[in-house]
mmCIF file of N, CA, C and O in Angstrom:
data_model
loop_
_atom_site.group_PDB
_atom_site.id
_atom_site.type_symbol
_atom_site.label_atom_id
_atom_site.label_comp_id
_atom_site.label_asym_id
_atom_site.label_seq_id
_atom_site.Cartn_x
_atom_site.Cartn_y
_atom_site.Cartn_z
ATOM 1 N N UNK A 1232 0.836 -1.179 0.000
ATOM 2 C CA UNK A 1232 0.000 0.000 0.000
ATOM 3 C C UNK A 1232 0.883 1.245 0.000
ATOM 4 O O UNK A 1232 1.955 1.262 0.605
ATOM 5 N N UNK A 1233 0.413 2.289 -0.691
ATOM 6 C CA UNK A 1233 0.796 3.694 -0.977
ATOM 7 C C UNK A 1233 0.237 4.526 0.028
ATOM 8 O O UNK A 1233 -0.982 4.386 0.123
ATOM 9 N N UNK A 1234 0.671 5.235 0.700
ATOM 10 C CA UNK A 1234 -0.280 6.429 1.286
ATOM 11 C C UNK A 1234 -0.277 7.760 0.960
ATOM 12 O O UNK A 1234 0.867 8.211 1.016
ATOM 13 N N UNK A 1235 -1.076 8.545 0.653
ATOM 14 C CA UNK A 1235 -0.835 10.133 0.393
ATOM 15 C C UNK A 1235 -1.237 11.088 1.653
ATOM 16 O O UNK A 1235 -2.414 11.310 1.937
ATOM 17 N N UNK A 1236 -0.391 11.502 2.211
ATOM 18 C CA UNK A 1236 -0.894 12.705 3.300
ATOM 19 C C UNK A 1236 -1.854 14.044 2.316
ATOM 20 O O UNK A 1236 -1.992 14.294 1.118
ATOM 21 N N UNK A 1237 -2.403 14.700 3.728
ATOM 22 C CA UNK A 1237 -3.202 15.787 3.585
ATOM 23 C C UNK A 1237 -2.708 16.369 2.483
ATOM 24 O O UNK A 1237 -3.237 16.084 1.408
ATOM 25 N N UNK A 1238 -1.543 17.345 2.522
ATOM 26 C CA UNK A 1238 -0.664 18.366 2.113
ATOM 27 C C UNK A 1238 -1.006 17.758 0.621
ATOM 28 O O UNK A 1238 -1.787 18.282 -0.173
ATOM 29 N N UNK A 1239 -0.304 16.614 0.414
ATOM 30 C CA UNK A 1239 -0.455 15.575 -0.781
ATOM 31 C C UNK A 1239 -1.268 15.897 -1.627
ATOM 32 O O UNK A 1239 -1.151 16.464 -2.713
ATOM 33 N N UNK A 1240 -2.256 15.440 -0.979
ATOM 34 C CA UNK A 1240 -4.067 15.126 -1.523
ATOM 35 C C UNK A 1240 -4.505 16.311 -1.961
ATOM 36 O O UNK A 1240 -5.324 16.271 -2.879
ATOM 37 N N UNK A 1241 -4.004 17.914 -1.331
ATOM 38 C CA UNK A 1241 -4.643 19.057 -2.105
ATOM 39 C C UNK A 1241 -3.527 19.655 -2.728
ATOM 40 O O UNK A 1241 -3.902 20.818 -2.875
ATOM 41 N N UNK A 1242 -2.448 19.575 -3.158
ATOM 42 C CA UNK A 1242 -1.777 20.067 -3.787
ATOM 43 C C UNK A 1242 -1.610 19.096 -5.345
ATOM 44 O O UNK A 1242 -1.531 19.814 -6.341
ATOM 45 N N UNK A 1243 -1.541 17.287 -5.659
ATOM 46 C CA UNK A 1243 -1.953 16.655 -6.481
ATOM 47 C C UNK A 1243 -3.724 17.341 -7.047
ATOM 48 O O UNK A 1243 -3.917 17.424 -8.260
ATOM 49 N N UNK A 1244 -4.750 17.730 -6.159
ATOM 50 C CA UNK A 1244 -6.055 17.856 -6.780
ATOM 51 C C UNK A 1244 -5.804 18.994 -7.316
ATOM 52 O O UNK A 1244 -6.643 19.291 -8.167
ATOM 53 N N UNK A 1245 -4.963 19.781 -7.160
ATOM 54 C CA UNK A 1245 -4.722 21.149 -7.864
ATOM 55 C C UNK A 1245 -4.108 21.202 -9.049
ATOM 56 O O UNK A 1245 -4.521 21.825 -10.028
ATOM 57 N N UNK A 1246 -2.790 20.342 -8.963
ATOM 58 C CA UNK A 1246 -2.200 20.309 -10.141
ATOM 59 C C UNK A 1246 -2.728 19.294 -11.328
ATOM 60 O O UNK A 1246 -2.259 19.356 -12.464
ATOM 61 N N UNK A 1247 -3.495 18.590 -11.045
ATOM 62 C CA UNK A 1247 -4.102 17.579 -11.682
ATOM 63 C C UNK A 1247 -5.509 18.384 -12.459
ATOM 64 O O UNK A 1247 -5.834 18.128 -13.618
ATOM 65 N N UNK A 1248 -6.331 19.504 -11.472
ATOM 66 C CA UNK A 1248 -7.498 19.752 -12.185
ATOM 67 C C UNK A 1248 -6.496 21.190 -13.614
ATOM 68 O O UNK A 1248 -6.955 21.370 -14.742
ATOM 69 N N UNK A 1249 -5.329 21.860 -13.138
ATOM 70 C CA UNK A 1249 -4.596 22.518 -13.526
ATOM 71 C C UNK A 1249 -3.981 21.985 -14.910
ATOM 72 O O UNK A 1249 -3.436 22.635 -15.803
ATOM 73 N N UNK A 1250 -4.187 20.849 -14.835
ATOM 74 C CA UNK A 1250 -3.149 19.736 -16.217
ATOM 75 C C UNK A 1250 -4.656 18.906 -16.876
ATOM 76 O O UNK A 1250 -4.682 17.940 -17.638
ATOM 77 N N UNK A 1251 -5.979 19.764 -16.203
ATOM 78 C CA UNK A 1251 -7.183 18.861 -17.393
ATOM 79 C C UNK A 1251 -7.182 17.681 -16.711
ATOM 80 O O UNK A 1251 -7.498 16.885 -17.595
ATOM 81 N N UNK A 1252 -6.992 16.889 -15.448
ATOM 82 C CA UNK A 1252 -7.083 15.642 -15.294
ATOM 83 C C UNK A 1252 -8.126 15.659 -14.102
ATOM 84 O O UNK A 1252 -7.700 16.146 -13.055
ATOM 85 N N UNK A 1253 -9.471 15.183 -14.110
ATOM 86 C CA UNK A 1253 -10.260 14.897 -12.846
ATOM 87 C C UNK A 1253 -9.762 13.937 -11.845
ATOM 88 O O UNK A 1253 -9.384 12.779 -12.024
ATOM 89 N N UNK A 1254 -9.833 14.666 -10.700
ATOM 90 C CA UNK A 1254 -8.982 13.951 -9.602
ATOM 91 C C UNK A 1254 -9.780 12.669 -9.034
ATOM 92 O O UNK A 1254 -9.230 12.052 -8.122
ATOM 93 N N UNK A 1255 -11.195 12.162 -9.561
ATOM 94 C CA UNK A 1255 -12.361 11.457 -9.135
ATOM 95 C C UNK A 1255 -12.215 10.372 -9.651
ATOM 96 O O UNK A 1255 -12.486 9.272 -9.169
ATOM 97 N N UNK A 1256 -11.506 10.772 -11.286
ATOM 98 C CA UNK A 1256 -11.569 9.270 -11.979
ATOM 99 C C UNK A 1256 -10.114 8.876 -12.533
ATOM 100 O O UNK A 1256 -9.874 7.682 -12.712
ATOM 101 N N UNK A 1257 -8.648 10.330 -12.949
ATOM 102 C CA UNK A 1257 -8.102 9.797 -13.254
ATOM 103 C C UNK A 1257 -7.180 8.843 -12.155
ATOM 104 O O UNK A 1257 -7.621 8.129 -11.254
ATOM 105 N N UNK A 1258 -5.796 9.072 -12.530
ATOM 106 C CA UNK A 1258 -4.874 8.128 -11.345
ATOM 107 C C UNK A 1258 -3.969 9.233 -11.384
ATOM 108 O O UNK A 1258 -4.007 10.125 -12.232
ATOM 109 N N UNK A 1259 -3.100 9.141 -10.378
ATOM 110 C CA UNK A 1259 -1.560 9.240 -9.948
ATOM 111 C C UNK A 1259 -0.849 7.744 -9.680
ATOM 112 O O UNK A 1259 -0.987 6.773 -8.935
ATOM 113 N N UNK A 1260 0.288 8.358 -11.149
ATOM 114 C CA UNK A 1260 1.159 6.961 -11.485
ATOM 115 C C UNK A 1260 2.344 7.540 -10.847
ATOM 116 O O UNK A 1260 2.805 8.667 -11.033
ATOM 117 N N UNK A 1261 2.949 6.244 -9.754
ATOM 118 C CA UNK A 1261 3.706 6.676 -9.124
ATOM 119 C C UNK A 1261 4.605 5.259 -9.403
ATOM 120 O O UNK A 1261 4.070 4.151 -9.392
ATOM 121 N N UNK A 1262 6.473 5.530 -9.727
ATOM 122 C CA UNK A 1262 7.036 4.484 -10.123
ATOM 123 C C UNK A 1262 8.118 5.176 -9.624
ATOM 124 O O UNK A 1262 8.186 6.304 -9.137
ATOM 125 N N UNK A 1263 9.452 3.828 -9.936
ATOM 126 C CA UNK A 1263 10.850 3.905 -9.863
ATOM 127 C C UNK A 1263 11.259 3.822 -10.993
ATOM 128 O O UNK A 1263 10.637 3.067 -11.739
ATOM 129 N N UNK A 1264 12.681 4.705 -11.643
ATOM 130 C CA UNK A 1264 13.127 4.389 -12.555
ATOM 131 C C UNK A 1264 14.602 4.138 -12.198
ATOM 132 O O UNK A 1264 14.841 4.594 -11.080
ATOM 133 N N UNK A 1265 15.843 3.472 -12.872
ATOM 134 C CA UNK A 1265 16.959 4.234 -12.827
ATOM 135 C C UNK A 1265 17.152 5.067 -12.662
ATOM 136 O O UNK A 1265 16.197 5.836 -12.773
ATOM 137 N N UNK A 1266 18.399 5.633 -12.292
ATOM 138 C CA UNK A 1266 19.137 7.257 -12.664
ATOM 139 C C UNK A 1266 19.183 8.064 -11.096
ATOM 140 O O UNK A 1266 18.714 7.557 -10.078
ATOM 141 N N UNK A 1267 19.700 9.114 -11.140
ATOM 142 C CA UNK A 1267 19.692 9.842 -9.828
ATOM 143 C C UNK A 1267 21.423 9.412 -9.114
ATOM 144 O O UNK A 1267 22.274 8.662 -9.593
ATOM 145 N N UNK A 1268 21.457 10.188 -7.890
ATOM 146 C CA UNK A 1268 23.058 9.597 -7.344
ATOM 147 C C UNK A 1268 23.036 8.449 -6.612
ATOM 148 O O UNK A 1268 24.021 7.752 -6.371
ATOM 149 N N UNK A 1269 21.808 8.228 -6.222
ATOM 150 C CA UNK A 1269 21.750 7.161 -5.735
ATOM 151 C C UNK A 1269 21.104 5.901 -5.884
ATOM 152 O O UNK A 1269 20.902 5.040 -5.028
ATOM 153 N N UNK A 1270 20.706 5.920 -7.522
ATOM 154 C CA UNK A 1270 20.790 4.708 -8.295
ATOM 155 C C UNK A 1270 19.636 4.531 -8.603
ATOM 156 O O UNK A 1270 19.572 4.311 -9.812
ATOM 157 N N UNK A 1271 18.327 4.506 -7.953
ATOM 158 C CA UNK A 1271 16.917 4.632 -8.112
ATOM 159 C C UNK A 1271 16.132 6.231 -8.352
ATOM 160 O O UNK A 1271 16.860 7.093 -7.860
ATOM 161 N N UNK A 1272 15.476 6.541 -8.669
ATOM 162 C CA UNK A 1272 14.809 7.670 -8.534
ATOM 163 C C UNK A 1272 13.574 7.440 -8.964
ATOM 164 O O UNK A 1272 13.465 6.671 -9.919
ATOM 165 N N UNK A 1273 12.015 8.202 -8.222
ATOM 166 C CA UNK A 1273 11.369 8.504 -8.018
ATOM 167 C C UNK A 1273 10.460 8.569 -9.618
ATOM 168 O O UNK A 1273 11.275 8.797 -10.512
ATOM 169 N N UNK A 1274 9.281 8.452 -10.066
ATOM 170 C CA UNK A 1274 8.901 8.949 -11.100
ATOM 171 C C UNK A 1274 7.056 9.450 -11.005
ATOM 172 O O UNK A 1274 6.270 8.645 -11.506
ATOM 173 N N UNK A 1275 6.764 10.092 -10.690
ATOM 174 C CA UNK A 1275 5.634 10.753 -10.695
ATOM 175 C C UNK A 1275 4.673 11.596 -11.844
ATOM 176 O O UNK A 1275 4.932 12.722 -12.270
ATOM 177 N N UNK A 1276 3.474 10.737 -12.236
ATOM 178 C CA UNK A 1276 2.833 11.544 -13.446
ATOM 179 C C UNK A 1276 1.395 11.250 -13.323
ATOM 180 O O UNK A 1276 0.973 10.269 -12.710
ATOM 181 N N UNK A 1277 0.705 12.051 -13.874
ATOM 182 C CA UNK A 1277 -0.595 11.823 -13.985
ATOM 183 C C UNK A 1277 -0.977 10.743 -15.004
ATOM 184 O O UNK A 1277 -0.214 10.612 -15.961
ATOM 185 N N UNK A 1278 -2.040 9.965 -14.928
ATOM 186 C CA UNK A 1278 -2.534 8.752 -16.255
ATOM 187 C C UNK A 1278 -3.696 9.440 -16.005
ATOM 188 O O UNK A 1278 -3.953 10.262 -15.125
ATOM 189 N N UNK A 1279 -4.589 8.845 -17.196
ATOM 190 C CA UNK A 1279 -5.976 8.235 -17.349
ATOM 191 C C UNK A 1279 -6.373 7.071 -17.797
ATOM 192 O O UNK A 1279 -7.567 7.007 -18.091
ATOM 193 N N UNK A 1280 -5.662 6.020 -17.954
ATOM 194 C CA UNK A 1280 -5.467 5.005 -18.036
ATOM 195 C C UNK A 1280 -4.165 3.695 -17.232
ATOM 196 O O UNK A 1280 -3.020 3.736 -16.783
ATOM 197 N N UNK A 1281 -4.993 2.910 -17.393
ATOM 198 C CA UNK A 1281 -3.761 1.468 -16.173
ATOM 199 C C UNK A 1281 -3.724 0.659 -17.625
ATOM 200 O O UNK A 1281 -4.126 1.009 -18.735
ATOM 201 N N UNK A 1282 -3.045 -0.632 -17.146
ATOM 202 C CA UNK A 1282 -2.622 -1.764 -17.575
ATOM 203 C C UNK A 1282 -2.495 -2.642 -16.872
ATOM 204 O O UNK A 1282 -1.822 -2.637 -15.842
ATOM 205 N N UNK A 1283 -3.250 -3.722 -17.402
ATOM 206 C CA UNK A 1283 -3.657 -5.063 -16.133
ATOM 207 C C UNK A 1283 -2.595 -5.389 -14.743
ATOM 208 O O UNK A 1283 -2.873 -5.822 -13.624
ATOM 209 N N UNK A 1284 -1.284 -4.980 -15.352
ATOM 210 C CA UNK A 1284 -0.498 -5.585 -14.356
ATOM 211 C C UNK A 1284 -0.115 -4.311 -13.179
ATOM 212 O O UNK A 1284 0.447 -4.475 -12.096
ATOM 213 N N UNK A 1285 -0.526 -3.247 -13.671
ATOM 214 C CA UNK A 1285 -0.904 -2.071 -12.885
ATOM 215 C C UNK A 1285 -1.632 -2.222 -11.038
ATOM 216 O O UNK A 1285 -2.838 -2.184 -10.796
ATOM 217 N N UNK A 1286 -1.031 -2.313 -10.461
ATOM 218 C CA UNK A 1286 -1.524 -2.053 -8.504
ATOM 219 C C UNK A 1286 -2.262 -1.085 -8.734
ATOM 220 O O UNK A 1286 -2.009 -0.221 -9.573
ATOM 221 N N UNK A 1287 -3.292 -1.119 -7.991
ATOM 222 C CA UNK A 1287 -4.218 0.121 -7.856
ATOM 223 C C UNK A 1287 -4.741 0.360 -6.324
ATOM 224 O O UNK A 1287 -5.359 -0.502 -5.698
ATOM 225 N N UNK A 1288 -4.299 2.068 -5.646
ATOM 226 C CA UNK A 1288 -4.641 1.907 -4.861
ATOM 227 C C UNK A 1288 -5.422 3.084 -4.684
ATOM 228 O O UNK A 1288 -5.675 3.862 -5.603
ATOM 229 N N UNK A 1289 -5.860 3.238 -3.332
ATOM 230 C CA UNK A 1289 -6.695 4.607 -3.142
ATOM 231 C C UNK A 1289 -6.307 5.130 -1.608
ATOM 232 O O UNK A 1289 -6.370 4.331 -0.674
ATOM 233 N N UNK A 1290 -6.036 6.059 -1.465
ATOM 234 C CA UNK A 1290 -5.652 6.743 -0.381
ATOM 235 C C UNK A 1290 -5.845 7.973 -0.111
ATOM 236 O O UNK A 1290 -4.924 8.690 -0.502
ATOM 237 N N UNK A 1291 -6.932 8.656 0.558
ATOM 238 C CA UNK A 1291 -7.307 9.831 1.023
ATOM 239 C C UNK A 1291 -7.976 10.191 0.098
ATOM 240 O O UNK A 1291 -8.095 11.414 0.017
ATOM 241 N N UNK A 1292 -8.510 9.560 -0.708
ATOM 242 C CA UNK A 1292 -9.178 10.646 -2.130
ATOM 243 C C UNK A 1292 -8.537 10.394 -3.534
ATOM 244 O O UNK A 1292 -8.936 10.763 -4.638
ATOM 245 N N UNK A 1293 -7.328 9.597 -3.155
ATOM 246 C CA UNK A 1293 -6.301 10.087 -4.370
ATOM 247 C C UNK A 1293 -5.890 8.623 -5.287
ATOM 248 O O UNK A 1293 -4.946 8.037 -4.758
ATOM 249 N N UNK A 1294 -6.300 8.088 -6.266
ATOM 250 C CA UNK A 1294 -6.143 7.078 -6.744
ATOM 251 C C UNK A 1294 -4.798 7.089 -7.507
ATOM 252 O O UNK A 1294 -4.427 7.817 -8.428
ATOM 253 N N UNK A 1295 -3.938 5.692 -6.622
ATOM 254 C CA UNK A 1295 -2.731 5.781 -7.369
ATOM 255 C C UNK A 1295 -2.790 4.552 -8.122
ATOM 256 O O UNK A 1295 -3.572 3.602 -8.168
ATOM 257 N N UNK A 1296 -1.608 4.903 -8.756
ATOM 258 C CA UNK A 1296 -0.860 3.217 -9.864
ATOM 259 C C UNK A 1296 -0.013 3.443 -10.324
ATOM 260 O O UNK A 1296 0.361 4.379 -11.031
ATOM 261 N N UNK A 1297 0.819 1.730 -9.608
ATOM 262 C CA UNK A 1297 1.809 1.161 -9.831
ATOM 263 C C UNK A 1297 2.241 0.186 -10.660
ATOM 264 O O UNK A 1297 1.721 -0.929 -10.700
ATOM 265 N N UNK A 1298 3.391 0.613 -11.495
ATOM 266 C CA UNK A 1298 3.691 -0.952 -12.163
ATOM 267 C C UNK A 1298 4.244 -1.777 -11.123
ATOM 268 O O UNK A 1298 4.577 -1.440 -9.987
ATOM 269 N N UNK A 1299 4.309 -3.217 -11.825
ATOM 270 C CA UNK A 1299 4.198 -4.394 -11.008
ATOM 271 C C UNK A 1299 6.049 -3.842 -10.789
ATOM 272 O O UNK A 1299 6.298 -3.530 -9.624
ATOM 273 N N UNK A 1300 6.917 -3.753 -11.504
ATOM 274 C CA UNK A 1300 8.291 -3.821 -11.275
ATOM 275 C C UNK A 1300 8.483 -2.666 -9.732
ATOM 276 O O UNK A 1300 9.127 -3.081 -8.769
ATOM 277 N N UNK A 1301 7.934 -1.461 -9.713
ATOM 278 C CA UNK A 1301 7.886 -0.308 -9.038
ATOM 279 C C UNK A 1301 7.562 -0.488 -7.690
ATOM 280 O O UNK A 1301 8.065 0.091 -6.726
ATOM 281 N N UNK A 1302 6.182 -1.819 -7.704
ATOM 282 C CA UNK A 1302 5.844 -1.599 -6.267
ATOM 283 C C UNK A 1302 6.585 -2.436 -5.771
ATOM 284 O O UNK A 1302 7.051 -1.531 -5.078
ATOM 285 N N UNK A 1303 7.287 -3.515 -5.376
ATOM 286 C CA UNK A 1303 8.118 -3.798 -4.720
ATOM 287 C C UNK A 1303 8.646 -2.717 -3.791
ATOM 288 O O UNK A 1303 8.482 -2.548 -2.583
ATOM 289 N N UNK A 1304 9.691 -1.671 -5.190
ATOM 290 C CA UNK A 1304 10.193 -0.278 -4.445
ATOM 291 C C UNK A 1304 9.460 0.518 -3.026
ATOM 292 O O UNK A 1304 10.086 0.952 -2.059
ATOM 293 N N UNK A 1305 7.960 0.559 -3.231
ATOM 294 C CA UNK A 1305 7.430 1.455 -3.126
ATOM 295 C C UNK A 1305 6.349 0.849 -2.043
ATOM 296 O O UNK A 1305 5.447 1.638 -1.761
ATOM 297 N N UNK A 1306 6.313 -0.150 -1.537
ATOM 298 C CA UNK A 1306 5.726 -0.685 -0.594
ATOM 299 C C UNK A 1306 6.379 -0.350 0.888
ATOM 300 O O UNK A 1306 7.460 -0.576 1.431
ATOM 301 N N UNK A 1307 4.667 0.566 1.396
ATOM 302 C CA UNK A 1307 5.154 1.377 2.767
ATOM 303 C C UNK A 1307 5.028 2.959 2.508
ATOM 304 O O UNK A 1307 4.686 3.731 3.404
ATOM 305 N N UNK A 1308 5.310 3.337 1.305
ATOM 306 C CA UNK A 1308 5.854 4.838 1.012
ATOM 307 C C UNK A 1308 4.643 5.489 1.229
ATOM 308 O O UNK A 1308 3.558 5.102 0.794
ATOM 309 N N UNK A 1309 4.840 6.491 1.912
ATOM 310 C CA UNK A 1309 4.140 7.955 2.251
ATOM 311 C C UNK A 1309 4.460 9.045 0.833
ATOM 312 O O UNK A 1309 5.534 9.530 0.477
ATOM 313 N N UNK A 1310 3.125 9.186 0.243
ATOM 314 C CA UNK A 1310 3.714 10.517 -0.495
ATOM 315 C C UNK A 1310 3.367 11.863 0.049
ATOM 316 O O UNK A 1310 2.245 12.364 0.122
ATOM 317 N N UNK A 1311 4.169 12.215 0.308
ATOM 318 C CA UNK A 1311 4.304 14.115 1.523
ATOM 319 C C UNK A 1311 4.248 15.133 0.445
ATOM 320 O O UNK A 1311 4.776 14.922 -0.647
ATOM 321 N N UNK A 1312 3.500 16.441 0.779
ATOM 322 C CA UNK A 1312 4.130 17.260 -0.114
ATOM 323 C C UNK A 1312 4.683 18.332 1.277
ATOM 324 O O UNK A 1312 4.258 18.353 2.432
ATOM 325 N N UNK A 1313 5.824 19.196 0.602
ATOM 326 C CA UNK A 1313 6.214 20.685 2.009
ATOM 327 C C UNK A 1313 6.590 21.457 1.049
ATOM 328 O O UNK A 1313 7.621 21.353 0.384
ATOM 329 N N UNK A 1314 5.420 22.567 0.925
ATOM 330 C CA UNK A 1314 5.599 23.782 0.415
ATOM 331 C C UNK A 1314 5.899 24.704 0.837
ATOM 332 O O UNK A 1314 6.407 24.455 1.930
ATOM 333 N N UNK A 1315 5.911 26.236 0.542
ATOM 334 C CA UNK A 1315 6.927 27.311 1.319
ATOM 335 C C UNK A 1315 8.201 27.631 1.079
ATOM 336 O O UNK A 1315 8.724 27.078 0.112
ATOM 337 N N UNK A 1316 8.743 28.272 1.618
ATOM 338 C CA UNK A 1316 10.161 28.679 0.971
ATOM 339 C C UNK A 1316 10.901 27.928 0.984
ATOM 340 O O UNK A 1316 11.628 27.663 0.026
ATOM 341 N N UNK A 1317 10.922 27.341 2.146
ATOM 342 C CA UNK A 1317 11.864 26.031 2.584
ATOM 343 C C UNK A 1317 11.446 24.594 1.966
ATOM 344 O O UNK A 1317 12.055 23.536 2.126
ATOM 345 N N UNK A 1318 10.444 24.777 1.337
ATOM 346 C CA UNK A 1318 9.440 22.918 0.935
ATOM 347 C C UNK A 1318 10.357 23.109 0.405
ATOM 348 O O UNK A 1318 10.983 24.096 0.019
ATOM 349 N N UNK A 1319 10.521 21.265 0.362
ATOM 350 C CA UNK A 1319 10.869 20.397 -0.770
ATOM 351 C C UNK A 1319 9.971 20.020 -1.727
ATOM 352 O O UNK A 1319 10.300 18.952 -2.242
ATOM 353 N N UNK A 1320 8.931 20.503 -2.176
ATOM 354 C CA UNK A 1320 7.920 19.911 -2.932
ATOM 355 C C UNK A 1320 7.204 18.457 -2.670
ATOM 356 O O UNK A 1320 6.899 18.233 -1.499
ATOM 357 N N UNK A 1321 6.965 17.652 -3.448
ATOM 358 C CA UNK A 1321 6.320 15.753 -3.302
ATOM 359 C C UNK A 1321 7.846 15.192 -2.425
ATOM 360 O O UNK A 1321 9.011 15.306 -2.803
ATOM 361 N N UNK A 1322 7.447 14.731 -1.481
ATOM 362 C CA UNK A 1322 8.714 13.932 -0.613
ATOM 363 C C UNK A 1322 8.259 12.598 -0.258
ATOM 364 O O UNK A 1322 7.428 12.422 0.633
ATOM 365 N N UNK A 1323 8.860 11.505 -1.034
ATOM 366 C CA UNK A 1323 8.657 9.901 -0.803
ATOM 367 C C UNK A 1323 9.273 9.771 0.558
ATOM 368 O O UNK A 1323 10.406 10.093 0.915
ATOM 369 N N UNK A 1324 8.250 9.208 1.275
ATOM 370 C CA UNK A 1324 9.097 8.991 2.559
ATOM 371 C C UNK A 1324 8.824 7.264 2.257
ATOM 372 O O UNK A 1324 7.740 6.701 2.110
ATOM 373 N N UNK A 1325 10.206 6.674 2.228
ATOM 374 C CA UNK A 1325 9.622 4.970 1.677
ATOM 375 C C UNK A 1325 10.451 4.324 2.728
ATOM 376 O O UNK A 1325 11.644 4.605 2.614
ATOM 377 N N UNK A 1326 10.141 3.497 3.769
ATOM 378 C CA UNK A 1326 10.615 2.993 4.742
ATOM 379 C C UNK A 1326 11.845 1.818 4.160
ATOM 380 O O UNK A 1326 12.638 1.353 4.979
ATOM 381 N N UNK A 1327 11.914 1.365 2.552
ATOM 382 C CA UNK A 1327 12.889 0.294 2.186
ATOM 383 C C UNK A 1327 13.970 1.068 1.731
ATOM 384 O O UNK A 1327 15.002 0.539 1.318
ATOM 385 N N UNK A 1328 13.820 2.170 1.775
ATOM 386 C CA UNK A 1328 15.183 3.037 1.039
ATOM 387 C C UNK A 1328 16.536 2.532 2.352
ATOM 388 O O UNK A 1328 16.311 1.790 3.308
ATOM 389 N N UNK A 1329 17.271 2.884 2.174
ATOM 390 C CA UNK A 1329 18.378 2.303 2.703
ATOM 391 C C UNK A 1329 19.374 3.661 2.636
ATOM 392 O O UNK A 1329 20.011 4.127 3.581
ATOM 393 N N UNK A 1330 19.337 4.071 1.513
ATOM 394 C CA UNK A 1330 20.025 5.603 1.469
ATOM 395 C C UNK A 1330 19.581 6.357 0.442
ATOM 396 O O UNK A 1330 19.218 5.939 -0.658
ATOM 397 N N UNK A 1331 19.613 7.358 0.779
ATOM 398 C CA UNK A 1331 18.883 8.698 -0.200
ATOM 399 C C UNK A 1331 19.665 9.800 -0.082
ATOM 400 O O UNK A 1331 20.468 10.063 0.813
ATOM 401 N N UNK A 1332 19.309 10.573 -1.271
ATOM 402 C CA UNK A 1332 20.266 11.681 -2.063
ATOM 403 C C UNK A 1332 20.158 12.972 -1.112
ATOM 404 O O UNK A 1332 18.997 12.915 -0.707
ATOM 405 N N UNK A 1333 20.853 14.280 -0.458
ATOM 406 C CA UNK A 1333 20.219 14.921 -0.117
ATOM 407 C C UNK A 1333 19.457 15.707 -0.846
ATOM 408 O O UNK A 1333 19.290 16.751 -0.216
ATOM 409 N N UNK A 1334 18.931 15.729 -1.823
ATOM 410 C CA UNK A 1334 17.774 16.196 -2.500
ATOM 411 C C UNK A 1334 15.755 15.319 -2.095
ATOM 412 O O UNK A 1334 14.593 15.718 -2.168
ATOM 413 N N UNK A 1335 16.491 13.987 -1.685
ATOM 414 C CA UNK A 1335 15.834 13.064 -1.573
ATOM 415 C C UNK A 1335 15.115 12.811 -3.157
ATOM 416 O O UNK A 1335 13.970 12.380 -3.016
ATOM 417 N N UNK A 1336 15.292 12.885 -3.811
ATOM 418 C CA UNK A 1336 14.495 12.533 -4.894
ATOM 419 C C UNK A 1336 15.230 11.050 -5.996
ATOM 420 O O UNK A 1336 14.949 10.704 -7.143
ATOM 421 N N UNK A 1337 16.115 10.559 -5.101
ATOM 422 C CA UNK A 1337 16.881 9.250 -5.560
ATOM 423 C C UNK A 1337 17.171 8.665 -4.346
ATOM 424 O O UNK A 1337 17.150 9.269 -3.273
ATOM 425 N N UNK A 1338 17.534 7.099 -4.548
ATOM 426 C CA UNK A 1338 17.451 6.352 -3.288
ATOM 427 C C UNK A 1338 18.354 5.106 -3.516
ATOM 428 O O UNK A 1338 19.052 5.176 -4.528
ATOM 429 N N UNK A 1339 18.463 4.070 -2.824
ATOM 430 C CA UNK A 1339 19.101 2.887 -3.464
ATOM 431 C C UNK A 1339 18.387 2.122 -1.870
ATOM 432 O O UNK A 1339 17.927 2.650 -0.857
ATOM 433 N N UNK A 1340 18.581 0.662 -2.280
ATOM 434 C CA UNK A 1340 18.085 -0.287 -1.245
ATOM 435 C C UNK A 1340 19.237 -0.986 -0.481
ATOM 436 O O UNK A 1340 18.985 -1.801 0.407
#
């Protein structure tokens, strides 16, 4: 399971109704790719469409999906947002990371 905090949940419904995407029916596709300093990194986008092998979850309002390779990664993870001068913007807090970039936006296990 995925979780999205508060902060999350209205800052995704913003940028999502902002990018044409209804926050009711489409998804937030949330994955791992290569790349970054610390070998994994983060990949975040809006869909309107899955694929069978696609995880589907729902959390606070906010329907996510995962490819099957990704959630492994991503099992446990909090998606945070911290805005303000000081935010970091979307912050994966994923309990299997092992080490992360100080940017946090790359990780390795």
């Amino acid at each position: 399971m995925i979780k999205v905090s508060q902060e999350a949940k209205v800052k995704l419904g913003h940028l999502m109704a902002e990018e044409g995407f209804d926050s009711q029916k489409d998804f937030v596709r949330v994955g791992v790719k290569s790349g970054g300093c610390s070998g994994l990194s983060y990949d975040l986008n809006f869909d309107q469409t899955r694929v069978e092998e696609d995880k589907v979850f729902e959390d606070n309002g906010i329907q996510l999906i995962v490819d099957k390779k990704s959630f492994l990664y991503l099992l446990g993870t909090t998606l945070e947002y911290s805005g303000g001068l000081n935010g970091k913007g979307f912050v994966f807090n994923n309990p299997n990371a092992q080490r992360t970039c100080g940017c946090g936006e790359s990780f390795s296990l």
